Short mmCIF file of C-alpha atoms in Angstrom, two decimals:
data_model
loop_
_atom_site.label_atom_id
_atom_site.label_comp_id
_atom_site.label_asym_id
_atom_site.label_seq_id
_atom_site.Cartn_x
_atom_site.Cartn_y
_atom_site.Cartn_z
CA MET A 262 7.92 63.83 105.07
CA ASP A 263 7.14 60.32 106.19
CA LYS A 264 4.70 60.41 109.14
CA LYS A 265 6.75 57.77 110.98
CA VAL A 266 9.81 60.03 111.14
CA PRO A 267 8.78 62.22 114.14
CA ASN A 268 8.05 59.10 116.23
CA GLN A 269 11.31 57.49 115.13
CA ILE A 270 13.22 60.64 116.10
CA LEU A 271 11.60 60.55 119.55
CA GLN A 272 12.45 56.86 119.84
CA PHE A 273 16.06 57.50 118.77
CA ASN A 274 16.44 60.40 121.21
CA GLN A 275 15.11 58.25 124.05
CA MET A 276 17.52 55.44 123.15
CA TYR A 277 20.40 57.90 122.92
CA LYS A 278 19.49 59.33 126.34
CA GLU A 279 19.32 55.84 127.85
CA TYR A 280 22.72 55.04 126.33
CA ASN A 281 24.20 58.22 127.80
CA ASP A 282 22.64 57.41 131.18
CA ILE A 283 24.58 54.13 131.25
CA TYR A 284 27.82 56.13 131.40
CA GLN A 285 26.47 58.72 133.83
CA ASN A 286 25.35 55.95 136.18
CA ALA A 287 28.73 54.25 135.89
CA ALA A 288 30.49 57.51 136.77
CA ARG A 289 28.14 57.99 139.72
CA ASN A 290 28.81 54.42 140.89
CA PHE A 291 32.53 55.22 140.80
CA ASP A 292 31.87 58.39 142.83
CA MET A 293 33.02 60.57 139.93
CA PRO A 294 31.50 63.50 138.08
CA THR A 295 30.80 62.37 134.52
CA VAL A 296 33.40 64.66 132.91
CA SER A 297 36.12 63.52 135.32
CA PHE A 298 35.23 59.91 134.53
CA TRP A 299 35.56 60.61 130.80
CA LEU A 300 39.02 62.12 131.32
CA ILE A 301 40.16 58.98 133.15
CA TYR A 302 38.59 56.87 130.40
CA VAL A 303 40.43 58.75 127.64
CA LEU A 304 43.73 58.71 129.53
CA ARG A 305 43.42 54.98 130.00
CA GLN A 306 43.41 54.57 126.23
CA LYS A 307 45.79 57.38 125.20
CA THR A 308 48.28 57.44 128.13
CA VAL A 309 48.98 61.17 127.77
CA CYS A 310 46.74 64.05 126.66
CA THR A 311 46.58 67.80 126.61
CA GLN A 312 43.55 69.80 127.61
CA LYS A 313 42.95 70.45 123.90
CA ASP A 314 43.00 66.70 123.20
CA PHE A 315 40.22 66.24 125.74
CA MET A 316 38.22 69.11 124.24
CA ASP A 317 38.62 67.67 120.73
CA GLN A 318 37.63 64.16 121.76
CA LEU A 319 34.94 64.81 124.35
CA TYR A 320 33.37 68.06 123.08
CA TYR A 321 33.33 69.72 126.50
CA PRO A 322 34.28 73.39 126.93
CA LYS A 323 37.74 74.28 128.18
CA GLN A 324 36.42 75.46 131.55
CA THR A 325 34.59 72.17 132.13
CA ILE A 326 37.69 70.14 131.28
CA ASN A 327 39.79 72.39 133.51
CA SER A 328 37.44 71.94 136.49
CA ALA A 329 37.42 68.17 136.03
CA LEU A 330 41.23 68.11 135.82
CA LYS A 331 41.51 70.10 139.05
CA LEU A 332 39.35 67.52 140.83
CA LEU A 333 41.43 64.65 139.44
CA GLU A 334 44.62 66.42 140.41
CA LYS A 335 43.27 67.04 143.92
CA ARG A 336 42.45 63.32 144.24
CA GLU A 337 45.99 62.62 142.95
CA TYR A 338 44.75 60.65 139.94
CA VAL A 339 46.51 62.84 137.36
CA THR A 340 49.62 64.93 137.13
CA LEU A 341 50.21 67.84 134.76
CA LYS A 342 53.60 68.61 133.25
CA ARG A 343 54.52 71.49 130.98
CA SER A 344 55.12 70.30 127.40
CA GLU A 345 58.69 70.67 126.13
CA GLU A 346 57.40 71.21 122.58
CA ASP A 347 54.70 73.77 123.38
CA ARG A 348 55.35 75.62 126.64
CA ARG A 349 51.74 76.88 126.67
CA SER A 350 50.23 73.43 126.99
CA LYS A 351 50.44 70.85 129.75
CA LEU A 352 50.65 67.13 129.30
CA ILE A 353 48.29 65.16 131.51
CA TYR A 354 49.21 61.73 132.81
CA LEU A 355 47.63 59.23 135.15
CA THR A 356 49.55 58.86 138.38
CA GLU A 357 50.13 55.46 139.94
CA LYS A 358 47.05 56.08 142.08
CA GLY A 359 45.14 57.14 138.94
CA GLN A 360 46.21 54.00 137.09
CA ALA A 361 44.97 51.85 139.96
CA PHE A 362 41.69 53.79 139.98
CA ALA A 363 41.36 53.44 136.19
CA LYS A 364 41.91 49.70 136.49
CA ASP A 365 38.89 49.50 138.81
CA THR A 366 36.72 51.89 136.77
CA ALA A 367 37.51 52.76 133.16
CA ASP A 368 38.99 49.35 132.39
CA LYS A 369 35.76 47.68 133.50
CA ILE A 370 33.74 50.01 131.26
CA ILE A 371 36.05 49.37 128.31
CA CYS A 372 35.72 45.63 128.88
CA ALA A 373 31.91 45.91 128.98
CA GLU A 374 31.94 48.03 125.79
CA ASN A 375 34.11 45.47 124.02
CA ALA A 376 31.76 42.67 125.04
CA ALA A 377 28.70 44.66 123.92
CA PHE A 378 30.23 45.57 120.54
CA SER A 379 31.39 41.98 120.11
CA SER A 380 27.74 40.92 120.18
CA PHE A 381 27.52 42.52 116.70
CA THR A 382 29.05 40.92 113.64
CA ASP A 383 31.76 42.85 111.79
CA SER A 384 29.18 43.75 109.17
CA GLU A 385 26.68 44.98 111.76
CA ARG A 386 29.35 47.16 113.40
CA GLU A 387 30.30 48.67 110.03
CA THR A 388 26.64 49.33 109.23
CA PHE A 389 26.02 50.86 112.66
CA PHE A 390 28.97 53.25 112.39
CA SER A 391 28.20 54.12 108.79
CA LEU A 392 24.56 54.94 109.52
CA PHE A 393 25.33 56.87 112.71
CA GLU A 394 27.99 58.93 110.95
CA ARG A 395 25.58 59.61 108.08
CA LEU A 396 22.88 60.72 110.53
CA SER A 397 25.32 62.97 112.41
CA THR A 398 26.57 64.59 109.21
CA ALA A 399 23.02 65.16 107.91
CA LEU A 400 21.85 66.57 111.25
CA GLN A 401 24.86 68.87 111.44
CA LYS A 402 24.06 70.19 107.97
CA GLU A 403 20.39 70.71 108.84
CA MET A 404 21.27 72.47 112.10
CA GLN A 405 23.46 74.96 110.24
CA GLU A 406 20.38 76.04 108.34
CA VAL A 407 18.47 76.49 111.64
CA GLU A 408 21.13 78.79 113.10
#
């Protein structure tokens, strides 16, 4: 193994943590728990979701998603309606109040993300996503051998 690799892994993990902290700080600035912020963020882009959709996209456990939804429902940012297609699941929508809140929060984050990603060329973005996906796939494979 290349001797630089352990230092590069530490450097990557620090960068990843700093990147994650950007979103945690944004959520805190919006007076939101991070998971609740992410639900608003996803709803702003998808319009309607189920709890399973959130779990699949955000990789949080069902209980965590459920707690965050209860808070958002209490603040009247979301409404839940039973699905006509699958009576066991509920469809989650932003309320009018939630849409106004999302405009002042998630929309600003999405705008900042678009500006940041636009600082890369198309080729740089493709390379970034390709390499990150390759790293994730390789790490997932290696972690299976650890378990």
